[in-house]
Short mmCIF file of C-alpha atoms and ligand atoms in Angstrom, two decimals:
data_model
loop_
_atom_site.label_atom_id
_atom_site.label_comp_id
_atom_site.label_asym_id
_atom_site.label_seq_id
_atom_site.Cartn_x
_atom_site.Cartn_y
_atom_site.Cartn_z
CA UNK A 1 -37.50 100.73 36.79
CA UNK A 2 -41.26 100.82 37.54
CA UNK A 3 -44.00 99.30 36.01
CA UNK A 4 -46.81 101.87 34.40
CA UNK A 5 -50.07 101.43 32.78
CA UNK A 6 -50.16 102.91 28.77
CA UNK A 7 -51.96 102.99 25.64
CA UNK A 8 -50.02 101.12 22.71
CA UNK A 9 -50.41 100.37 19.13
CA UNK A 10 -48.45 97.01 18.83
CA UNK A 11 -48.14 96.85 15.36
CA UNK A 12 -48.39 99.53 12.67
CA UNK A 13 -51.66 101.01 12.14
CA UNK A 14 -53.23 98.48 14.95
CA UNK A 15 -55.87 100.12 17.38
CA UNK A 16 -54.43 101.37 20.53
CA UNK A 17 -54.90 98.77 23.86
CA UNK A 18 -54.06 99.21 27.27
CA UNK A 19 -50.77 97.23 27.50
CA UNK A 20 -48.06 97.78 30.99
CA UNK A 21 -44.29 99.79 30.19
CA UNK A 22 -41.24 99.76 32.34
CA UNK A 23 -39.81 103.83 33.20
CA UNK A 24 -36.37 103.48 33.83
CA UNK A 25 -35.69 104.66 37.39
CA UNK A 26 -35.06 108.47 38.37
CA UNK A 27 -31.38 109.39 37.65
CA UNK A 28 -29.66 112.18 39.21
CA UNK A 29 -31.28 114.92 36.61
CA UNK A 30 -34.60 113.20 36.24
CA UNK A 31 -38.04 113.96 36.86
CA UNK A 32 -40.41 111.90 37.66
CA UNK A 33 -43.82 113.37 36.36
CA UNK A 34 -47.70 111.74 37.18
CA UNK A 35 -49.21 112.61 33.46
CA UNK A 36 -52.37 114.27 34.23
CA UNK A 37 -53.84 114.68 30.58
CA UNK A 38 -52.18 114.11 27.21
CA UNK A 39 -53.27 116.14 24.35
CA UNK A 40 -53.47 113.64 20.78
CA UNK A 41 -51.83 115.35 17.98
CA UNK A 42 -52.53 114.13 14.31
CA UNK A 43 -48.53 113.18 14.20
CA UNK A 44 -49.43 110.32 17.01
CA UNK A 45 -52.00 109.42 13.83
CA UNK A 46 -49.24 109.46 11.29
CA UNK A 47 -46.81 108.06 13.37
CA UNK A 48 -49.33 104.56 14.17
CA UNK A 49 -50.20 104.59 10.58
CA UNK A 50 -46.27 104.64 9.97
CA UNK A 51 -47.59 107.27 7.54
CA UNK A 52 -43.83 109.25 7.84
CA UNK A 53 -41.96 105.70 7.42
CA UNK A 54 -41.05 102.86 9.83
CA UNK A 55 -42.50 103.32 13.45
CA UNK A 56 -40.80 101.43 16.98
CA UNK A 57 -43.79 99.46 17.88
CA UNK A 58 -45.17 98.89 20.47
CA UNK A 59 -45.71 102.50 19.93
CA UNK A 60 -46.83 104.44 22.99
CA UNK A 61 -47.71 108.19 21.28
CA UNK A 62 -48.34 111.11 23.47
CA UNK A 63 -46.38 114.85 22.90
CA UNK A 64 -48.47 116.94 24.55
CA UNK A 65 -48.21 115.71 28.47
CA UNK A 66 -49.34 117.91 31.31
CA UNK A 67 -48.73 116.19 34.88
CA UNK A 68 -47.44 116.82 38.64
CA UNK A 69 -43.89 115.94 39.52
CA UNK A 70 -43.79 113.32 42.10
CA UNK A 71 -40.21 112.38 42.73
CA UNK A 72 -36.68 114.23 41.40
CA UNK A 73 -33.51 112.88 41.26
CA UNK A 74 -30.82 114.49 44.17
CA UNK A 75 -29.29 116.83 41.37
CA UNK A 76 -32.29 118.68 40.30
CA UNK A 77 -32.59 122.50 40.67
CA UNK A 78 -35.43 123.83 38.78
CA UNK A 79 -38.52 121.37 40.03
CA UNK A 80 -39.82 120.11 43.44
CA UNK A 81 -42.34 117.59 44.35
CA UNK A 82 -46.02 118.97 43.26
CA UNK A 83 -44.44 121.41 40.65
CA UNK A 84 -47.19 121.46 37.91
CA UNK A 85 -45.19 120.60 34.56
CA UNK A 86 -45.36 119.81 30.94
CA UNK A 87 -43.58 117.51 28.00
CA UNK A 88 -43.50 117.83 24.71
CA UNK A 89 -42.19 116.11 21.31
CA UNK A 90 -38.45 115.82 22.98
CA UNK A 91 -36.86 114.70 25.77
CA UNK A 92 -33.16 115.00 24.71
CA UNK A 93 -30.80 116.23 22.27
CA UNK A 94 -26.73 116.41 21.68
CA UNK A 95 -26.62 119.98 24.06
CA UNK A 96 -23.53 120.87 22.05
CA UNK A 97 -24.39 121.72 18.62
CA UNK A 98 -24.70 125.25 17.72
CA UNK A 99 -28.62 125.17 17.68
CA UNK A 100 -29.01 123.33 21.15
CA UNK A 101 -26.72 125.92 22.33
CA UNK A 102 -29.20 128.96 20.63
CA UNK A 103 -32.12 126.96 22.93
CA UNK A 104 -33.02 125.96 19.41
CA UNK A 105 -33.20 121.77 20.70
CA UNK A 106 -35.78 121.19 17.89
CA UNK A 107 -33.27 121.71 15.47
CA UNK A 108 -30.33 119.51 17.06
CA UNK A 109 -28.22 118.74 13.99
CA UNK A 110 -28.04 115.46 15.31
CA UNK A 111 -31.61 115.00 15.81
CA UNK A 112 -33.48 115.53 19.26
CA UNK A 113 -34.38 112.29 21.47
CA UNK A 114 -38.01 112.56 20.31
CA UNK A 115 -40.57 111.93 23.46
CA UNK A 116 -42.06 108.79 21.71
CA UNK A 117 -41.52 106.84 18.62
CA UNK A 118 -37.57 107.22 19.01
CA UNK A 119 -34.40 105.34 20.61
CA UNK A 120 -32.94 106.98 23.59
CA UNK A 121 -29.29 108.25 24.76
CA UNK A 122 -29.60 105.12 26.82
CA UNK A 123 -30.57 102.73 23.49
CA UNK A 124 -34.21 101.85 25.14
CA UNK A 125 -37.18 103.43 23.00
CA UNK A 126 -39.24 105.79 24.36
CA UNK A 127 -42.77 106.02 25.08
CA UNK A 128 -44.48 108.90 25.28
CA UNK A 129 -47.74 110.52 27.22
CA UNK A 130 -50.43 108.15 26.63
CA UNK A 131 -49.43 106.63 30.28
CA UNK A 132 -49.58 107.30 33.85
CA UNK A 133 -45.97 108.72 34.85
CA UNK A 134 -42.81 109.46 32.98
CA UNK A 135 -39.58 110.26 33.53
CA UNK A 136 -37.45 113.01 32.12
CA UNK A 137 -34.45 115.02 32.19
CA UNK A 138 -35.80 118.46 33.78
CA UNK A 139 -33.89 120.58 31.07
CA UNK A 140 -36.12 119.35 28.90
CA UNK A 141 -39.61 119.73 31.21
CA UNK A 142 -41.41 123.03 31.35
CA UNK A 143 -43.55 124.82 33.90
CA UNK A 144 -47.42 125.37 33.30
CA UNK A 145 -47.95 128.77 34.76
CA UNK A 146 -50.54 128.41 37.75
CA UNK A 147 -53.54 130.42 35.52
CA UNK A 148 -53.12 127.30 33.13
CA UNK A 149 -55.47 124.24 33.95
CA UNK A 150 -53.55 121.34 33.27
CA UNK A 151 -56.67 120.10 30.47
CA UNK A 152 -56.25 123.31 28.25
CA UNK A 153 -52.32 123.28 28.85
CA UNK A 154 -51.87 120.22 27.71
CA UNK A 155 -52.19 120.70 23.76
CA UNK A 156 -50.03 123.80 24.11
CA UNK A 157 -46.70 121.29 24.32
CA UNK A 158 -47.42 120.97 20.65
CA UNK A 159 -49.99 122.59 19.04
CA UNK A 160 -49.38 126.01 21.07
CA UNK A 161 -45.13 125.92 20.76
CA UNK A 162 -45.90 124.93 16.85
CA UNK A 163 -47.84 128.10 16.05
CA UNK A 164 -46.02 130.19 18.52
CA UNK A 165 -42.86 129.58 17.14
CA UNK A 166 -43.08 130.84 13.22
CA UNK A 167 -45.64 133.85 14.25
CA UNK A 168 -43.31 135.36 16.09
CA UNK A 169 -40.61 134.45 13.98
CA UNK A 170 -41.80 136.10 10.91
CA UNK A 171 -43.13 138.98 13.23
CA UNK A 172 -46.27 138.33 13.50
CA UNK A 173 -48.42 141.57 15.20
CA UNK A 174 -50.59 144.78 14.40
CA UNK A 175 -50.90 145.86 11.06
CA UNK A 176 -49.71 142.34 9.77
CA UNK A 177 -52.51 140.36 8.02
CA UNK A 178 -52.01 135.93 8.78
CA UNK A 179 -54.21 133.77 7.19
CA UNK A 180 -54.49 130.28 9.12
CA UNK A 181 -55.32 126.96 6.78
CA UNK A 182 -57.15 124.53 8.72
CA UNK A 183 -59.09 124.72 11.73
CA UNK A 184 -58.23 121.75 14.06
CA UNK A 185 -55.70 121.22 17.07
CA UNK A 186 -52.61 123.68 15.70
CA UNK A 187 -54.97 125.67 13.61
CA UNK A 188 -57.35 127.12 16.09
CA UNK A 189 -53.89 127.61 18.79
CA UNK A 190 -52.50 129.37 15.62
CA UNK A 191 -56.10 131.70 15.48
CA UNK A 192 -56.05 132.42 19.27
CA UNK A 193 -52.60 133.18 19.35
CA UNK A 194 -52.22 135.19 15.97
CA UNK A 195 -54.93 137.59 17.47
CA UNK A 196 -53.29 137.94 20.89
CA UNK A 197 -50.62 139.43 19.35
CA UNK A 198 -52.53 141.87 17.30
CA UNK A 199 -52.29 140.55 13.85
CA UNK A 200 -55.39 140.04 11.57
CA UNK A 201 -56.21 136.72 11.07
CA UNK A 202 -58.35 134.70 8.49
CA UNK A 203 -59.09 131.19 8.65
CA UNK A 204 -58.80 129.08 5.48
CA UNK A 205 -61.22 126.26 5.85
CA UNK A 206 -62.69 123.66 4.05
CA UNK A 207 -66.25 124.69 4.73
CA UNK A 208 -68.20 127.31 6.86
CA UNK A 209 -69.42 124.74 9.24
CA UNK A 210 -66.81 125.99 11.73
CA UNK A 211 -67.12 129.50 11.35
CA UNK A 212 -68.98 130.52 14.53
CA UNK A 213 -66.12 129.46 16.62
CA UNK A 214 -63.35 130.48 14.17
CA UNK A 215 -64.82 134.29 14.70
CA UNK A 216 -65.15 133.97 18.59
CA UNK A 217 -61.47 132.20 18.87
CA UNK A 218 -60.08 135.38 17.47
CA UNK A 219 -60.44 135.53 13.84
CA UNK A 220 -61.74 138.48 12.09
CA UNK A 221 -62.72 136.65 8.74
CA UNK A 222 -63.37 133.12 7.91
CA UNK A 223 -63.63 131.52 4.08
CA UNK A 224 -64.05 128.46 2.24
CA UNK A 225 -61.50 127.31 0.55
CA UNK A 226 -64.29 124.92 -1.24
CA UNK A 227 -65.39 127.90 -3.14
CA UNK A 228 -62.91 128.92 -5.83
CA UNK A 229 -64.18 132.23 -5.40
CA UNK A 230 -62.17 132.64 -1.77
CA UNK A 231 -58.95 132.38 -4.08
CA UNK A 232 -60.01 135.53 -6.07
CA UNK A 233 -60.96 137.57 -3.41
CA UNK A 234 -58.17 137.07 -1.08
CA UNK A 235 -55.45 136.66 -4.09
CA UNK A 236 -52.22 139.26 -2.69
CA UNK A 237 -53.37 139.56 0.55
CA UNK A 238 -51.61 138.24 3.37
CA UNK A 239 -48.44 138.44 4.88
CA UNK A 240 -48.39 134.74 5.97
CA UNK A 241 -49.71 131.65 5.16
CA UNK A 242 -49.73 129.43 7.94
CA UNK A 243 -50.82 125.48 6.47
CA UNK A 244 -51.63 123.72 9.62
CA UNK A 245 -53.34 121.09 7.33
CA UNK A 246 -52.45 117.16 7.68
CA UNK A 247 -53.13 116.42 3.88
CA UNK A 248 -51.33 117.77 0.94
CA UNK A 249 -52.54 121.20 -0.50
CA UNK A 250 -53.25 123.02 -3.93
CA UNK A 251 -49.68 125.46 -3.15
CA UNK A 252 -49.88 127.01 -5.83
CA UNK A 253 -53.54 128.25 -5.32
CA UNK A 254 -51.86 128.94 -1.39
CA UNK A 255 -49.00 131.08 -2.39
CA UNK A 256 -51.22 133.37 -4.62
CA UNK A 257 -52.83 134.55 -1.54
CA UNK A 258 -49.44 135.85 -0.45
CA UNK A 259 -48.28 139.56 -1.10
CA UNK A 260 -44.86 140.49 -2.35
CA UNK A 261 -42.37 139.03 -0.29
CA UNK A 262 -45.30 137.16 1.81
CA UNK A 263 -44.20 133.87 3.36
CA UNK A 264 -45.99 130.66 3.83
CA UNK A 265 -45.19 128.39 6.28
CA UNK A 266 -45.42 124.87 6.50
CA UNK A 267 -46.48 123.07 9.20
CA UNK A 268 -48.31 119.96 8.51
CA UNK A 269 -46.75 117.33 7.30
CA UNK A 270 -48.84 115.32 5.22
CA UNK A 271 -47.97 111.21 4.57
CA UNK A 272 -47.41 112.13 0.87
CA UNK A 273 -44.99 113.59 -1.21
CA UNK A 274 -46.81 117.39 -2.11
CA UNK A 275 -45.77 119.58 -6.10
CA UNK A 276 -44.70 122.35 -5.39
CA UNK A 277 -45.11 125.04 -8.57
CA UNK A 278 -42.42 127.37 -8.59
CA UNK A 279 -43.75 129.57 -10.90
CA UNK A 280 -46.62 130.51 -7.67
CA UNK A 281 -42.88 131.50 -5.42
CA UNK A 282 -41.22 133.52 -7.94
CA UNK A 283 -44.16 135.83 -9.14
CA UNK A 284 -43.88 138.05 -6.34
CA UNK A 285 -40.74 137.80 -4.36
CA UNK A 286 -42.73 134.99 -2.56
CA UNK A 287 -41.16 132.23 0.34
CA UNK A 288 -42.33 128.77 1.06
CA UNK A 289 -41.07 127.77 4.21
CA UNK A 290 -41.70 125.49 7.45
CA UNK A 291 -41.26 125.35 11.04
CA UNK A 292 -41.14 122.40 13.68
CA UNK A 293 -42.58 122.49 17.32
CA UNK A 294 -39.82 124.84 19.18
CA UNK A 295 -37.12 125.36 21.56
CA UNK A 296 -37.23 124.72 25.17
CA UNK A 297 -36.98 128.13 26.29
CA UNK A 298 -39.80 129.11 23.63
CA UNK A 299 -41.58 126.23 24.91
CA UNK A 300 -41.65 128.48 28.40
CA UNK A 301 -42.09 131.89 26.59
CA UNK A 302 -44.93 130.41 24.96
CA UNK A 303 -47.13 128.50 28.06
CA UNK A 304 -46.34 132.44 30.15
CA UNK A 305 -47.89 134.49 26.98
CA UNK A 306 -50.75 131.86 27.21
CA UNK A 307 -51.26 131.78 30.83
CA UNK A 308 -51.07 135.74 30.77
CA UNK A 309 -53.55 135.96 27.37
CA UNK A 310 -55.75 133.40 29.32
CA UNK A 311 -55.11 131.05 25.87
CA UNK A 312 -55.60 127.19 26.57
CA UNK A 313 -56.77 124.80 23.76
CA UNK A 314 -60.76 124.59 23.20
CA UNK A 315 -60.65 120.43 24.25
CA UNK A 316 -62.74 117.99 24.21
CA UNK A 317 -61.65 115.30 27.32
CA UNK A 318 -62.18 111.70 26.58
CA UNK A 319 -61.52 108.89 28.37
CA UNK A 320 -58.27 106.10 27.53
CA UNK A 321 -60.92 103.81 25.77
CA UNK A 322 -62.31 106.38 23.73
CA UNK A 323 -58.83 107.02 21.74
CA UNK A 324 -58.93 104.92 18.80
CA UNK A 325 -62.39 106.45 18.33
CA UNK A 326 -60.98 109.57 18.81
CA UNK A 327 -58.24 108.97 16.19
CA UNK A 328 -61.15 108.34 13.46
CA UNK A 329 -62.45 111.62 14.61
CA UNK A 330 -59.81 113.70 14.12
CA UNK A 331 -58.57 111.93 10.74
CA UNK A 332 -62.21 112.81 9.42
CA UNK A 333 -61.72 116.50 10.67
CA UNK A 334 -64.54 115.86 13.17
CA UNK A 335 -62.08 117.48 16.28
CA UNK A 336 -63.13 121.07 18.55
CA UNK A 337 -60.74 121.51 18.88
CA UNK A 338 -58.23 118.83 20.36
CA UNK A 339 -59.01 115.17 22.37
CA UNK A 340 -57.32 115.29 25.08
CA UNK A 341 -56.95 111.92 27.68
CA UNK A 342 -57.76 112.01 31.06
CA UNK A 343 -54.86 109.46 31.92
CA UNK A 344 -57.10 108.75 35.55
CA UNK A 345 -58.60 106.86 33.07
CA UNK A 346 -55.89 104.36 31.84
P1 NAP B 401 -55.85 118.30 12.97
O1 NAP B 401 -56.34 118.67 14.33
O2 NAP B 401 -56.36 117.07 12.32
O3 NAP B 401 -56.08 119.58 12.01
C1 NAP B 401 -55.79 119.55 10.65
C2 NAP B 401 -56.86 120.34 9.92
O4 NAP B 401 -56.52 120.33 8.53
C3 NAP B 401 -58.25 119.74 9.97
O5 NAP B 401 -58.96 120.11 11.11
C4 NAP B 401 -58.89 120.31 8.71
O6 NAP B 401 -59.30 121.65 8.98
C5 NAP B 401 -57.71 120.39 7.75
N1 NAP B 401 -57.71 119.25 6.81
C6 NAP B 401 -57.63 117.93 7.12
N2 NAP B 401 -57.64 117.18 6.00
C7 NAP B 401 -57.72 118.04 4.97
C8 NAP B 401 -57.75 117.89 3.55
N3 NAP B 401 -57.71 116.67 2.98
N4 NAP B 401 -57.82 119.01 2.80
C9 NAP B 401 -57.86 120.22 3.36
N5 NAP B 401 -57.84 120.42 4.70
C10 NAP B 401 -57.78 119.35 5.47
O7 NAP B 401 -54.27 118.12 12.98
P2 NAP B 401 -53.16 118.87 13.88
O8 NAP B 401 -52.89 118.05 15.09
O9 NAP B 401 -53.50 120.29 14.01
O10 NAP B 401 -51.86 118.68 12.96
C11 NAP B 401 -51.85 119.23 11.65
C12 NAP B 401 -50.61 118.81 10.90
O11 NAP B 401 -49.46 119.41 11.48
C13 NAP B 401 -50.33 117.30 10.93
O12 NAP B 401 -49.80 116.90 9.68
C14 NAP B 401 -49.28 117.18 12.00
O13 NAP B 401 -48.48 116.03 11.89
C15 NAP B 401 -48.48 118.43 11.77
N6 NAP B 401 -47.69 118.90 12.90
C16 NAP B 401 -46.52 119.51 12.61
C17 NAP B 401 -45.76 120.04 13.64
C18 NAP B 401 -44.51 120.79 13.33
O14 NAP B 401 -43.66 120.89 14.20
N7 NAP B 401 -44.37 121.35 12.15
C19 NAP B 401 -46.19 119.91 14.96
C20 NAP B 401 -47.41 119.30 15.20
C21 NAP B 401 -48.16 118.81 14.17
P3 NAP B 401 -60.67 122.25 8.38
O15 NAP B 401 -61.75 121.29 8.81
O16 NAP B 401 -60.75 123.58 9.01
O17 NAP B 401 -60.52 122.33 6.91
ZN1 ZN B 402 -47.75 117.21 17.86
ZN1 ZN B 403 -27.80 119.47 19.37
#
């Protein structure tokens, strides 16, 4: 075991203070990884605020680690001592259902071991990224490609995987038109990454006042979804609809912007329950779907198209006892484009 300075919420929706956590020690598959930066996501928000139901407090949050691995355990293969490495929102699953076989962990039919906020295979909870070191198994640690600073890298263990994931799953590329709702941490990985692989790409925003940067990230039109009038003009037009938003939506106003057979795809996940009107799917042949983070070996694809695309997050670095600042921040949408901790600073 060693000791390690963190960030914890003790109680539910208590600021974060610097508290001590014990690692458990290296095991034979382990790495041990100094966390360089840690991205915050709005689920570490939700999660503190016990906004998706009962937390594990104290609650260290933290999915988006970047770091340098310092120590492996004697049966490692893939890492050595300086490797430059990433975490995100698991650090287990079962490894023999049909999904974790497919490299599909996120989907574990008995749940992944999530990085923070969860009870490991071992029964101890785990803590996640807002902390100096960690350890983890290393089939479930990734490599940030040497073009990737560590800073920018960092928010692509969530927000980069979650946006990767459904645009190329829905085949996201030239000649298909995406629109992206909300502009904050996944939303402006979803822009950036929508356009590097050739797709057209609106951003659905609440107001203009972001529109400068929405056009030099990548996107080739930016509305208002304040003005009822963006709903008219863009009614039948895209191809997907990917809701990066924290808060629970108009949908049916959403899917009317699809075309026939159009999909939109869910990936906030809002503290309250959200209507759904059916009457907006059927119309045209329409699908309302969702996707969560992704696999491990997506996890990699994803980090070597950004690294090749020169794609890391637009961040703003702040220091450990700036986070509960930080958190109002991004709850009030005030965020270009992710806070990310310099854990030197812890
Ligand atoms: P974020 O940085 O706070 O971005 C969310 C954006 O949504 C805001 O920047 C804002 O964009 C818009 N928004 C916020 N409140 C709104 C409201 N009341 N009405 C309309 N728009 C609003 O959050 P994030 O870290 O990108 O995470 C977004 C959501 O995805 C969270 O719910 C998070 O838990 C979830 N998430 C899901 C997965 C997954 O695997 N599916 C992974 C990571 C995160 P504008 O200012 O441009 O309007
Ligand atoms: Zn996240
Ligand atoms: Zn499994």
């Amino acid at each position: 075991m060693t000791t390690v300075a963190a960030y914890a919420a003790p109680s539910p929706k208590a600021p974060l203070e610097r508290t001590t956590i014990e690692r458990r020690a290296v095991g034979a598959h382990d790495v041990l990884i100094d966390i360089r930066f840690t991205g915050i996501c709005h689920s570490d928000i939700h999660q503190v605020q016990e906004g998706w139901g009962e937390g594990i407090f104290p609650m260290v949050p933290g999915h988006e680690i970047a770091g340098v691995v310092s120590e492996v355990g004697p049966a490692v293969t893939r890492f050595t001592v300086g490797d430059r490495v990433g975490v995100g929102c698991m650090v287990d699953s079962c490894r023999v259902c049909e999904n974790c076989k497919a490299g599909l962990q996120q989907y574990c039919v008995r749940r992944p071991t999530w990085t923070y906020n969860a009870v490991g295979k071992d029964g101890e909870p785990t803590y996640g990224g807002y902390a100096q070191r960690i350890v983890v198994d290393e089939n479930y640690v990734l490599r940030i490609p040497d073009g990737l600073p560590l800073d920018v890298a960092a928010p692509l263990l969530c927000a980069g995987i979650t946006t990767y994931s459904p645009l190329k799953h829905w085949n996201v590329g030239p000649g298909k038109k995406v629109a992206v709702v909300g502009f904050g941490g996944l939303g402006h990985m979803g822009v950036r990454i929508a356009h590097a692989l050739g797709a057209e790409v609106t951003v659905l925003s609440q107001s203009l006042r972001k529109k400068d940067d929405g056009l030099r990230l990548g996107a080739d039109h930016y509305f208002a979804t304040g003005d009822p009038a963006t709903f008219d003009t863009l009614r039948g037009t895209f191809d997907m609809v990917l809701n990066t938003v924290s808060a629970p939506l108009d949908f049916g106003a959403f899917l009317g912007l699809l075309r026939t057979d159009g999909a939109m795809v869910n990936l906030g996940l809002p503290d309250e329950p959200v209507q759904i009107p059916l009457s907006a799917v059927l119309g045209d042949r329409r699908s309302l779907t969702s996707s969560g983070i992704g696999g491990i070996p997506e996890t990699q694809e994803m980090l070597d198209f950004c690294a090749e695309h020169g794609l890391g997050a637009v961040i703003e670095v702040i220091r450990a006892d700036q986070i509960n600042e930080a958190y109002e921040r991004v709850v009030r949408s005030d965020v270009r484009y992710r806070f990310v901790i310099d854990i030197a600073t812890i």
